[in-house]
mmCIF file of C-alpha atoms and ligand atoms in Angstrom:
data_model
loop_
_atom_site.group_PDB
_atom_site.id
_atom_site.type_symbol
_atom_site.label_atom_id
_atom_site.label_comp_id
_atom_site.label_asym_id
_atom_site.label_seq_id
_atom_site.Cartn_x
_atom_site.Cartn_y
_atom_site.Cartn_z
ATOM 1 C CA UNK A 950 81.152 70.654 55.917
ATOM 2 C CA UNK A 951 78.854 73.388 57.022
ATOM 3 C CA UNK A 952 80.262 76.840 57.872
ATOM 4 C CA UNK A 953 80.230 77.838 61.383
ATOM 5 C CA UNK A 954 77.869 80.226 62.786
ATOM 6 C CA UNK A 955 78.912 83.568 64.040
ATOM 7 C CA UNK A 956 79.005 84.713 67.919
ATOM 8 C CA UNK A 957 78.806 88.514 68.419
ATOM 9 C CA UNK A 958 80.292 89.725 71.753
ATOM 10 C CA UNK A 959 79.955 93.779 71.570
ATOM 11 C CA UNK A 960 82.619 95.842 73.063
ATOM 12 C CA UNK A 961 82.093 96.741 76.828
ATOM 13 C CA UNK A 962 83.049 100.060 76.159
ATOM 14 C CA UNK A 963 83.180 101.266 72.470
ATOM 15 C CA UNK A 964 84.601 104.840 71.550
ATOM 16 C CA UNK A 965 81.783 107.277 71.936
ATOM 17 C CA UNK A 966 80.580 109.479 68.795
ATOM 18 C CA UNK A 967 82.350 112.355 69.482
ATOM 19 C CA UNK A 968 85.741 110.658 70.092
ATOM 20 C CA UNK A 969 85.097 109.034 66.793
ATOM 21 C CA UNK A 970 84.062 112.080 64.991
ATOM 22 C CA UNK A 971 87.311 113.637 66.187
ATOM 23 C CA UNK A 972 89.292 110.538 64.684
ATOM 24 C CA UNK A 973 87.545 110.800 61.553
ATOM 25 C CA UNK A 974 88.553 114.116 60.571
ATOM 26 C CA UNK A 975 92.022 113.191 59.271
ATOM 27 C CA UNK A 976 92.387 109.674 60.187
ATOM 28 C CA UNK A 977 95.737 109.178 57.923
ATOM 29 C CA UNK A 978 96.309 105.510 56.815
ATOM 30 C CA UNK A 979 96.410 102.630 59.144
ATOM 31 C CA UNK A 980 96.200 104.360 62.444
ATOM 32 C CA UNK A 981 92.573 104.800 63.507
ATOM 33 C CA UNK A 982 91.282 101.373 64.428
ATOM 34 C CA UNK A 983 87.575 100.253 64.847
ATOM 35 C CA UNK A 984 86.095 98.831 68.236
ATOM 36 C CA UNK A 985 85.482 95.108 66.847
ATOM 37 C CA UNK A 986 87.337 92.260 64.869
ATOM 38 C CA UNK A 987 86.810 88.877 63.508
ATOM 39 C CA UNK A 988 88.434 85.525 64.432
ATOM 40 C CA UNK A 989 87.973 82.162 63.188
ATOM 41 C CA UNK A 990 89.701 79.060 64.341
ATOM 42 C CA UNK A 991 90.932 76.285 62.309
ATOM 43 C CA UNK A 992 92.565 73.248 63.229
ATOM 44 C CA UNK A 993 92.937 69.836 60.882
ATOM 45 C CA UNK A 994 91.020 67.904 63.589
ATOM 46 C CA UNK A 995 87.858 70.166 63.955
ATOM 47 C CA UNK A 996 88.133 72.406 60.457
ATOM 48 C CA UNK A 997 86.713 75.926 60.878
ATOM 49 C CA UNK A 998 85.352 76.906 64.062
ATOM 50 C CA UNK A 999 84.759 79.575 66.695
ATOM 51 C CA UNK A 1000 83.843 82.149 64.119
ATOM 52 C CA UNK A 1001 83.374 85.503 66.172
ATOM 53 C CA UNK A 1002 83.302 89.092 66.267
ATOM 54 C CA UNK A 1003 84.416 90.476 69.438
ATOM 55 C CA UNK A 1004 86.166 93.569 70.850
ATOM 56 C CA UNK A 1005 89.364 94.175 68.943
ATOM 57 C CA UNK A 1006 92.362 93.117 71.225
ATOM 58 C CA UNK A 1007 95.735 91.643 71.292
ATOM 59 C CA UNK A 1008 96.220 88.218 70.545
ATOM 60 C CA UNK A 1009 97.696 86.075 73.008
ATOM 61 C CA UNK A 1010 99.979 83.452 71.456
ATOM 62 C CA UNK A 1011 102.863 81.319 72.651
ATOM 63 C CA UNK A 1012 106.264 82.285 71.812
ATOM 64 C CA UNK A 1013 106.997 79.152 70.309
ATOM 65 C CA UNK A 1014 103.927 79.715 67.863
ATOM 66 C CA UNK A 1015 105.126 78.504 64.160
ATOM 67 C CA UNK A 1016 104.524 81.961 62.699
ATOM 68 C CA UNK A 1017 106.638 83.918 64.901
ATOM 69 C CA UNK A 1018 109.490 81.765 63.489
ATOM 70 C CA UNK A 1019 108.777 80.666 59.608
ATOM 71 C CA UNK A 1020 106.411 83.399 58.646
ATOM 72 C CA UNK A 1021 103.585 81.325 57.722
ATOM 73 C CA UNK A 1022 101.258 84.472 56.739
ATOM 74 C CA UNK A 1023 99.253 85.895 54.704
ATOM 75 C CA UNK A 1024 96.660 88.845 54.245
ATOM 76 C CA UNK A 1025 94.296 90.983 52.078
ATOM 77 C CA UNK A 1026 93.207 94.679 51.878
ATOM 78 C CA UNK A 1027 90.066 95.830 50.761
ATOM 79 C CA UNK A 1028 87.748 98.971 51.287
ATOM 80 C CA UNK A 1029 84.264 99.585 52.238
ATOM 81 C CA UNK A 1030 82.959 102.783 50.753
ATOM 82 C CA UNK A 1031 80.522 105.424 51.672
ATOM 83 C CA UNK A 1032 78.289 105.842 48.598
ATOM 84 C CA UNK A 1033 76.853 109.357 47.374
ATOM 85 C CA UNK A 1034 73.433 107.967 48.869
ATOM 86 C CA UNK A 1035 74.941 107.433 52.186
ATOM 87 C CA UNK A 1036 74.907 103.685 51.469
ATOM 88 C CA UNK A 1037 77.969 101.127 51.839
ATOM 89 C CA UNK A 1038 79.329 99.131 49.239
ATOM 90 C CA UNK A 1039 82.435 96.645 48.888
ATOM 91 C CA UNK A 1040 84.237 96.639 45.732
ATOM 92 C CA UNK A 1041 84.603 93.169 44.356
ATOM 93 C CA UNK A 1042 85.143 91.282 47.652
ATOM 94 C CA UNK A 1043 85.100 88.074 45.760
ATOM 95 C CA UNK A 1044 88.135 88.563 43.945
ATOM 96 C CA UNK A 1045 90.065 89.183 47.538
ATOM 97 C CA UNK A 1046 88.279 85.791 48.807
ATOM 98 C CA UNK A 1047 89.599 83.794 45.849
ATOM 99 C CA UNK A 1048 93.246 85.659 46.032
ATOM 100 C CA UNK A 1049 93.263 84.712 49.940
ATOM 101 C CA UNK A 1050 92.713 80.995 49.058
ATOM 102 C CA UNK A 1051 95.519 81.253 46.296
ATOM 103 C CA UNK A 1052 97.938 83.004 48.567
ATOM 104 C CA UNK A 1053 96.955 80.206 51.095
ATOM 105 C CA UNK A 1054 97.396 77.242 48.949
ATOM 106 C CA UNK A 1055 100.925 78.753 47.931
ATOM 107 C CA UNK A 1056 101.920 78.860 51.456
ATOM 108 C CA UNK A 1057 100.689 75.409 52.529
ATOM 109 C CA UNK A 1058 98.124 76.812 54.923
ATOM 110 C CA UNK A 1059 94.453 76.098 55.304
ATOM 111 C CA UNK A 1060 92.158 77.420 52.740
ATOM 112 C CA UNK A 1061 89.298 79.349 54.138
ATOM 113 C CA UNK A 1062 85.950 78.920 52.129
ATOM 114 C CA UNK A 1063 85.232 82.085 49.910
ATOM 115 C CA UNK A 1064 81.736 82.228 51.608
ATOM 116 C CA UNK A 1065 83.252 82.576 55.191
ATOM 117 C CA UNK A 1066 85.741 85.258 54.250
ATOM 118 C CA UNK A 1067 82.820 87.123 52.603
ATOM 119 C CA UNK A 1068 80.608 86.736 55.740
ATOM 120 C CA UNK A 1069 83.385 87.888 57.912
ATOM 121 C CA UNK A 1070 83.929 90.936 55.620
ATOM 122 C CA UNK A 1071 80.305 92.011 55.703
ATOM 123 C CA UNK A 1072 79.475 91.417 59.279
ATOM 124 C CA UNK A 1073 82.336 93.281 60.282
ATOM 125 C CA UNK A 1074 81.198 96.399 57.959
ATOM 126 C CA UNK A 1075 78.067 96.196 59.168
ATOM 127 C CA UNK A 1076 78.905 96.421 62.716
ATOM 128 C CA UNK A 1077 81.521 99.221 62.075
ATOM 129 C CA UNK A 1078 79.643 101.149 59.514
ATOM 130 C CA UNK A 1079 79.651 104.321 61.745
ATOM 131 C CA UNK A 1080 83.725 104.146 61.113
ATOM 132 C CA UNK A 1081 83.621 104.726 57.677
ATOM 133 C CA UNK A 1082 84.955 108.299 57.076
ATOM 134 C CA UNK A 1083 82.281 110.775 55.130
ATOM 135 C CA UNK A 1084 85.517 112.729 53.879
ATOM 136 C CA UNK A 1085 86.460 112.578 50.268
ATOM 137 C CA UNK A 1086 88.476 109.489 49.442
ATOM 138 C CA UNK A 1087 88.068 108.166 52.969
ATOM 139 C CA UNK A 1088 86.991 104.837 53.286
ATOM 140 C CA UNK A 1089 87.164 101.367 55.841
ATOM 141 C CA UNK A 1090 90.333 99.696 55.181
ATOM 142 C CA UNK A 1091 89.582 95.972 55.959
ATOM 143 C CA UNK A 1092 92.611 94.105 56.782
ATOM 144 C CA UNK A 1093 91.773 90.067 56.652
ATOM 145 C CA UNK A 1094 94.743 88.055 57.642
ATOM 146 C CA UNK A 1095 95.787 84.533 58.404
ATOM 147 C CA UNK A 1096 98.405 83.321 60.736
ATOM 148 C CA UNK A 1097 100.135 79.460 61.532
ATOM 149 C CA UNK A 1098 99.187 79.277 65.298
ATOM 150 C CA UNK A 1099 100.326 75.633 66.057
ATOM 151 C CA UNK A 1100 103.044 75.856 69.289
ATOM 152 C CA UNK A 1101 105.895 73.680 67.310
ATOM 153 C CA UNK A 1102 109.391 74.513 66.250
ATOM 154 C CA UNK A 1103 109.746 71.749 63.545
ATOM 155 C CA UNK A 1104 109.588 72.992 59.793
ATOM 156 C CA UNK A 1105 106.153 71.801 58.322
ATOM 157 C CA UNK A 1106 102.855 73.627 57.422
ATOM 158 C CA UNK A 1107 100.877 74.172 60.598
ATOM 159 C CA UNK A 1108 97.937 71.904 61.638
ATOM 160 C CA UNK A 1109 96.341 75.150 63.213
ATOM 161 C CA UNK A 1110 95.569 78.653 62.000
ATOM 162 C CA UNK A 1111 94.086 81.982 63.214
ATOM 163 C CA UNK A 1112 92.269 83.838 60.802
ATOM 164 C CA UNK A 1113 91.169 87.439 61.637
ATOM 165 C CA UNK A 1114 89.935 90.790 60.189
ATOM 166 C CA UNK A 1115 90.796 93.994 61.741
ATOM 167 C CA UNK A 1116 89.129 97.507 60.164
ATOM 168 C CA UNK A 1117 90.886 100.976 59.941
ATOM 169 C CA UNK A 1118 89.265 104.110 58.922
ATOM 170 C CA UNK A 1119 91.476 105.963 56.392
ATOM 171 C CA UNK A 1120 91.613 109.153 54.605
ATOM 172 C CA UNK A 1121 92.644 109.492 50.847
ATOM 173 C CA UNK A 1122 96.235 108.104 50.650
ATOM 174 C CA UNK A 1123 97.563 111.291 49.397
ATOM 175 C CA UNK A 1124 95.761 114.569 50.651
ATOM 176 C CA UNK A 1125 94.715 116.909 47.835
ATOM 177 C CA UNK A 1126 94.873 114.282 45.187
ATOM 178 C CA UNK A 1127 97.490 111.769 43.749
ATOM 179 C CA UNK A 1128 100.999 114.013 43.266
ATOM 180 C CA UNK A 1129 103.176 112.257 40.812
ATOM 181 C CA UNK A 1130 105.767 109.745 42.387
ATOM 182 C CA UNK A 1131 109.434 108.886 41.852
ATOM 183 C CA UNK A 1132 110.901 105.455 41.678
ATOM 184 C CA UNK A 1133 114.039 103.977 42.182
ATOM 185 C CA UNK A 1134 114.838 101.224 40.132
ATOM 186 C CA UNK A 1135 116.433 98.731 42.301
ATOM 187 C CA UNK A 1136 119.339 96.822 41.113
ATOM 188 C CA UNK A 1137 120.749 95.161 44.311
ATOM 189 C CA UNK A 1138 117.568 93.618 45.278
ATOM 190 C CA UNK A 1139 114.424 91.876 43.504
ATOM 191 C CA UNK A 1140 111.005 91.097 45.022
ATOM 192 C CA UNK A 1141 110.173 88.018 43.334
ATOM 193 C CA UNK A 1142 111.870 85.002 41.755
ATOM 194 C CA UNK A 1143 110.214 82.495 39.278
ATOM 195 C CA UNK A 1144 108.802 79.702 41.628
ATOM 196 C CA UNK A 1145 109.009 81.892 44.576
ATOM 197 C CA UNK A 1146 106.090 83.788 46.350
ATOM 198 C CA UNK A 1147 105.511 86.814 44.447
ATOM 199 C CA UNK A 1148 102.107 85.972 43.511
ATOM 200 C CA UNK A 1149 100.866 85.269 47.158
ATOM 201 C CA UNK A 1150 100.076 88.188 49.202
ATOM 202 C CA UNK A 1151 102.238 87.137 52.289
ATOM 203 C CA UNK A 1152 103.859 89.488 54.801
ATOM 204 C CA UNK A 1153 107.400 87.962 53.842
ATOM 205 C CA UNK A 1154 107.104 89.453 50.327
ATOM 206 C CA UNK A 1155 106.966 92.998 52.016
ATOM 207 C CA UNK A 1156 109.483 91.890 54.667
ATOM 208 C CA UNK A 1157 112.190 91.381 52.263
ATOM 209 C CA UNK A 1158 111.017 94.527 50.123
ATOM 210 C CA UNK A 1159 111.868 96.788 53.061
ATOM 211 C CA UNK A 1160 115.439 97.026 52.591
ATOM 212 C CA UNK A 1161 114.805 98.180 48.774
ATOM 213 C CA UNK A 1162 112.089 100.863 49.931
ATOM 214 C CA UNK A 1163 114.850 102.183 52.559
ATOM 215 C CA UNK A 1164 117.296 102.413 49.526
ATOM 216 C CA UNK A 1165 114.849 104.073 47.376
ATOM 217 C CA UNK A 1166 113.998 106.549 50.383
ATOM 218 C CA UNK A 1167 117.920 107.405 50.849
ATOM 219 C CA UNK A 1168 117.890 108.126 47.137
ATOM 220 C CA UNK A 1169 115.534 110.739 47.330
ATOM 221 C CA UNK A 1170 112.505 108.759 45.502
ATOM 222 C CA UNK A 1171 109.401 107.679 46.862
ATOM 223 C CA UNK A 1172 108.862 104.077 46.171
ATOM 224 C CA UNK A 1173 110.886 101.557 44.637
ATOM 225 C CA UNK A 1174 110.390 99.578 41.073
ATOM 226 C CA UNK A 1175 111.522 96.016 40.942
ATOM 227 C CA UNK A 1176 112.741 94.147 37.963
ATOM 228 C CA UNK A 1177 112.656 90.667 37.097
ATOM 229 C CA UNK A 1178 115.072 88.279 39.126
ATOM 230 C CA UNK A 1179 116.059 86.290 36.049
ATOM 231 C CA UNK A 1180 117.371 88.887 33.714
ATOM 232 C CA UNK A 1181 116.949 92.162 35.903
ATOM 233 C CA UNK A 1182 115.941 93.805 32.927
ATOM 234 C CA UNK A 1183 112.072 93.620 32.983
ATOM 235 C CA UNK A 1184 109.685 95.607 34.759
ATOM 236 C CA UNK A 1185 107.521 93.843 37.336
ATOM 237 C CA UNK A 1186 106.057 96.026 39.780
ATOM 238 C CA UNK A 1187 106.387 98.107 43.084
ATOM 239 C CA UNK A 1188 106.576 96.873 46.595
ATOM 240 C CA UNK A 1189 102.809 96.974 47.007
ATOM 241 C CA UNK A 1190 101.408 98.151 43.608
ATOM 242 C CA UNK A 1191 101.180 97.384 40.170
ATOM 243 C CA UNK A 1192 102.096 99.227 37.233
ATOM 244 C CA UNK A 1193 100.823 100.668 34.018
ATOM 245 C CA UNK A 1194 101.974 102.538 30.665
ATOM 246 C CA UNK A 1195 100.318 105.269 28.454
ATOM 247 C CA UNK A 1196 101.939 105.635 25.081
ATOM 248 C CA UNK A 1197 101.397 108.452 22.681
ATOM 249 C CA UNK A 1198 99.301 106.268 20.109
ATOM 250 C CA UNK A 1199 97.189 105.897 23.345
ATOM 251 C CA UNK A 1200 98.013 102.425 24.098
ATOM 252 C CA UNK A 1201 97.857 101.090 27.517
ATOM 253 C CA UNK A 1202 100.436 98.200 29.043
ATOM 254 C CA UNK A 1203 101.046 96.355 32.161
ATOM 255 C CA UNK A 1204 103.570 93.642 32.695
ATOM 256 C CA UNK A 1205 101.717 90.100 32.087
ATOM 257 C CA UNK A 1206 100.926 87.786 35.264
ATOM 258 C CA UNK A 1207 103.744 85.282 34.935
ATOM 259 C CA UNK A 1208 104.023 84.112 38.485
ATOM 260 C CA UNK A 1209 106.287 86.901 39.907
ATOM 261 C CA UNK A 1210 103.903 89.640 40.026
ATOM 262 C CA UNK A 1211 100.782 89.962 42.545
ATOM 263 C CA UNK A 1212 97.634 89.677 40.753
ATOM 264 C CA UNK A 1213 96.025 93.143 41.433
ATOM 265 C CA UNK A 1214 92.137 93.462 41.837
ATOM 266 C CA UNK A 1215 92.798 97.239 41.024
ATOM 267 C CA UNK A 1216 95.334 96.034 38.176
ATOM 268 C CA UNK A 1217 92.126 93.924 36.797
ATOM 269 C CA UNK A 1218 89.915 96.523 37.080
ATOM 270 C CA UNK A 1219 91.918 99.717 35.302
ATOM 271 C CA UNK A 1220 92.483 96.750 32.297
ATOM 272 C CA UNK A 1221 88.914 96.552 32.101
ATOM 273 C CA UNK A 1222 88.058 99.819 32.507
ATOM 274 C CA UNK A 1223 90.676 101.323 29.975
ATOM 275 C CA UNK A 1224 89.175 98.780 27.038
ATOM 276 C CA UNK A 1225 85.608 100.024 28.120
ATOM 277 C CA UNK A 1226 86.785 103.504 27.846
ATOM 278 C CA UNK A 1227 88.322 102.582 24.284
ATOM 279 C CA UNK A 1228 91.803 102.087 24.781
ATOM 280 C CA UNK A 1229 93.961 99.268 23.413
ATOM 281 C CA UNK A 1230 95.623 97.607 26.292
ATOM 282 C CA UNK A 1231 98.283 95.164 26.322
ATOM 283 C CA UNK A 1232 99.708 92.695 28.925
ATOM 284 C CA UNK A 1233 103.255 92.413 27.701
ATOM 285 C CA UNK A 1234 106.869 92.442 29.167
ATOM 286 C CA UNK A 1235 108.566 95.966 29.077
ATOM 287 C CA UNK A 1236 112.335 96.256 29.267
ATOM 288 C CA UNK A 1237 113.594 99.020 31.567
ATOM 289 C CA UNK A 1238 116.301 100.254 28.918
ATOM 290 C CA UNK A 1239 113.089 100.728 26.540
ATOM 291 C CA UNK A 1240 111.175 102.355 29.090
ATOM 292 C CA UNK A 1241 114.056 104.726 29.527
ATOM 293 C CA UNK A 1242 114.303 105.388 25.716
ATOM 294 C CA UNK A 1243 110.442 105.911 25.137
ATOM 295 C CA UNK A 1244 110.283 108.320 27.989
ATOM 296 C CA UNK A 1245 113.279 110.145 26.299
ATOM 297 C CA UNK A 1246 111.871 110.069 22.865
ATOM 298 C CA UNK A 1247 108.138 111.081 24.216
ATOM 299 C CA UNK A 1248 106.762 108.071 23.105
ATOM 300 C CA UNK A 1249 105.935 107.180 26.846
ATOM 301 C CA UNK A 1250 103.385 109.666 27.841
ATOM 302 C CA UNK A 1251 102.324 108.563 31.275
ATOM 303 C CA UNK A 1252 103.007 105.908 34.013
ATOM 304 C CA UNK A 1253 101.014 105.237 37.033
ATOM 305 C CA UNK A 1254 101.042 102.503 39.894
ATOM 306 C CA UNK A 1255 97.622 101.327 41.202
ATOM 307 C CA UNK A 1256 96.381 99.206 44.257
ATOM 308 C CA UNK A 1257 93.669 99.135 46.677
ATOM 309 C CA UNK A 1258 95.341 101.744 49.103
ATOM 310 C CA UNK A 1259 96.356 104.473 47.052
ATOM 311 C CA UNK A 1260 93.739 103.497 44.209
ATOM 312 C CA UNK A 1261 96.133 105.210 40.859
ATOM 313 C CA UNK A 1262 99.349 107.084 41.488
ATOM 314 C CA UNK A 1263 100.630 108.938 38.756
ATOM 315 C CA UNK A 1264 104.560 108.238 38.511
ATOM 316 C CA UNK A 1265 106.471 111.348 37.197
ATOM 317 C CA UNK A 1266 110.259 110.315 37.442
ATOM 318 C CA UNK A 1267 112.207 107.219 37.657
ATOM 319 C CA UNK A 1268 115.812 107.200 39.027
ATOM 320 C CA UNK A 1269 118.724 104.689 38.997
ATOM 321 C CA UNK A 1270 122.591 104.718 38.650
ATOM 322 C CA UNK A 1271 122.556 105.302 35.333
ATOM 323 C CA UNK A 1272 120.685 108.292 35.818
ATOM 324 C CA UNK A 1273 117.159 109.718 35.922
ATOM 325 C CA UNK A 1274 114.364 110.227 33.436
ATOM 326 C CA UNK A 1275 111.167 112.084 33.217
ATOM 327 C CA UNK A 1276 107.927 110.874 32.250
ATOM 328 C CA UNK A 1277 105.672 112.767 30.162
ATOM 329 C CA UNK A 1278 105.576 116.387 31.974
ATOM 330 C CA UNK A 1279 106.471 114.795 35.199
ATOM 331 C CA UNK A 1280 103.013 115.354 36.807
ATOM 332 C CA UNK A 1281 99.706 113.552 36.680
ATOM 333 C CA UNK A 1282 98.651 112.733 33.134
ATOM 334 C CA UNK A 1283 95.448 112.791 31.536
ATOM 335 C CA UNK A 1284 94.633 109.237 30.818
ATOM 336 C CA UNK A 1285 95.604 108.261 34.188
ATOM 337 C CA UNK A 1286 93.324 111.013 35.986
ATOM 338 C CA UNK A 1287 90.735 109.821 34.038
ATOM 339 C CA UNK A 1288 90.838 106.338 34.751
ATOM 340 C CA UNK A 1289 91.255 107.111 38.460
ATOM 341 C CA UNK A 1290 88.098 109.161 38.494
ATOM 342 C CA UNK A 1291 86.239 106.610 36.593
ATOM 343 C CA UNK A 1292 87.448 103.733 39.062
ATOM 344 C CA UNK A 1293 86.727 105.903 41.980
ATOM 345 C CA UNK A 1294 83.201 106.878 40.657
ATOM 346 C CA UNK A 1295 82.293 103.220 40.289
ATOM 347 C CA UNK A 1296 83.740 102.585 43.826
ATOM 348 C CA UNK A 1297 81.460 105.410 45.346
ATOM 349 C CA UNK A 1298 78.617 104.576 43.070
ATOM 350 C CA UNK A 1299 78.516 107.907 41.004
ATOM 351 C CA UNK A 1300 79.512 106.132 37.796
ATOM 352 C CA UNK A 1301 77.960 103.453 35.854
ATOM 353 C CA UNK A 1302 78.734 99.818 37.256
ATOM 354 C CA UNK A 1303 78.632 97.871 34.123
ATOM 355 C CA UNK A 1304 80.763 94.866 35.510
ATOM 356 C CA UNK A 1305 78.560 94.377 38.598
ATOM 357 C CA UNK A 1306 81.551 95.004 40.852
ATOM 358 C CA UNK A 1307 79.962 97.233 43.744
ATOM 359 C CA UNK A 1308 78.383 94.951 46.573
ATOM 360 C CA UNK A 1309 75.951 96.955 48.175
ATOM 361 C CA UNK A 1310 75.488 96.279 51.775
ATOM 362 C CA UNK A 1311 72.449 98.789 52.817
HETATM 363 C C1 PLP B 1697 98.322 94.127 47.386
HETATM 364 C C2 PLP B 1697 99.217 94.192 46.324
HETATM 365 C C3 PLP B 1697 98.966 94.890 45.111
HETATM 366 C C4 PLP B 1697 97.529 95.465 44.762
HETATM 367 O O1 PLP B 1697 96.488 94.788 44.723
HETATM 368 P P1 PLP B 1697 95.366 95.130 45.006
HETATM 369 O O2 PLP B 1697 94.386 94.126 44.621
HETATM 370 O O3 PLP B 1697 95.131 95.899 43.414
HETATM 371 O O4 PLP B 1697 95.081 96.116 46.347
HETATM 372 C C5 PLP B 1697 100.025 94.904 44.097
HETATM 373 N N1 PLP B 1697 101.412 94.533 44.215
HETATM 374 C C6 PLP B 1697 101.536 93.897 45.799
HETATM 375 C C7 PLP B 1697 102.959 93.464 45.648
HETATM 376 C C8 PLP B 1697 100.605 93.667 46.761
HETATM 377 O O5 PLP B 1697 100.744 92.860 47.728
#
């Protein structure tokens, strides 16, 4: 089937250049939005249609719209970067397009063709390129998402969907470089069970993780670390980031993708960069008790979390009802910083892009 052509309806009163410059001084994360958005509609009768870039505006939906009741919703997150030479680039956007399809399949939603996903992203970035901050660590964060839009309270896959992409100017997730964060090891809650939706990027996973995150904050920690649902023993990931460990013999490890962990694109990139830099890297299960023992013996030198939003975040300390332990010196480790620098270097066009990950837009 031919892909629908996009229409463009420019915003009648976009934010002016002075106001935009003021907003981009310190945009924070997820607070500053651009003027336009993408929408594409789907119905089982008409397929994908009405592809449009128009003013960013509220979606008007019926109160019986399926997503409001049964949470048939998925999303993605990727960034457009300002390169050192002034150009604009995306980082491995085809991976987001493929993962969006995988998420749709798991949630019994219509699968958006990858070419249409990518065209949406490229067009929106080209329309909003003035919104990419020039500050260090800044980027245009793109949020594609899709909701079940059929007006029907029966429990079944929706016959209609709305796909949309909005864009947000963001600064560095952590100002002044990433400080080491602390993790609360959740014993009361799990994020994903075998056969569940852990590998799909769906809003429901986040909804169910918020109570655990709130518990982590109450315990004085920054983030929650989830263990596997079956044995409550194996380290899986954080609420929205994957996790890596660095050992004293130079080995790196991360939990394997067994269906309960979100297959992060940052995770995949770090695996390859680490191998390129000569590290031995293993995808293997790591038990929380072993982690504690290794931290105490000094065998575990560093740990870090990774994802598009915060890139690479050092982990300094872990805490549970059994007490707390410090990893390495408790601050950002050398290998963590080296991996972060290499990844950011590729994303901003200053390090060699040997895998062809960067897609230049202009
Ligand atoms: C999005 C996400 C990640 C990180 O994925 P990236 O592609 O690296 O941004 C990790 N864990 C969860 C639960 C996520 O939703």
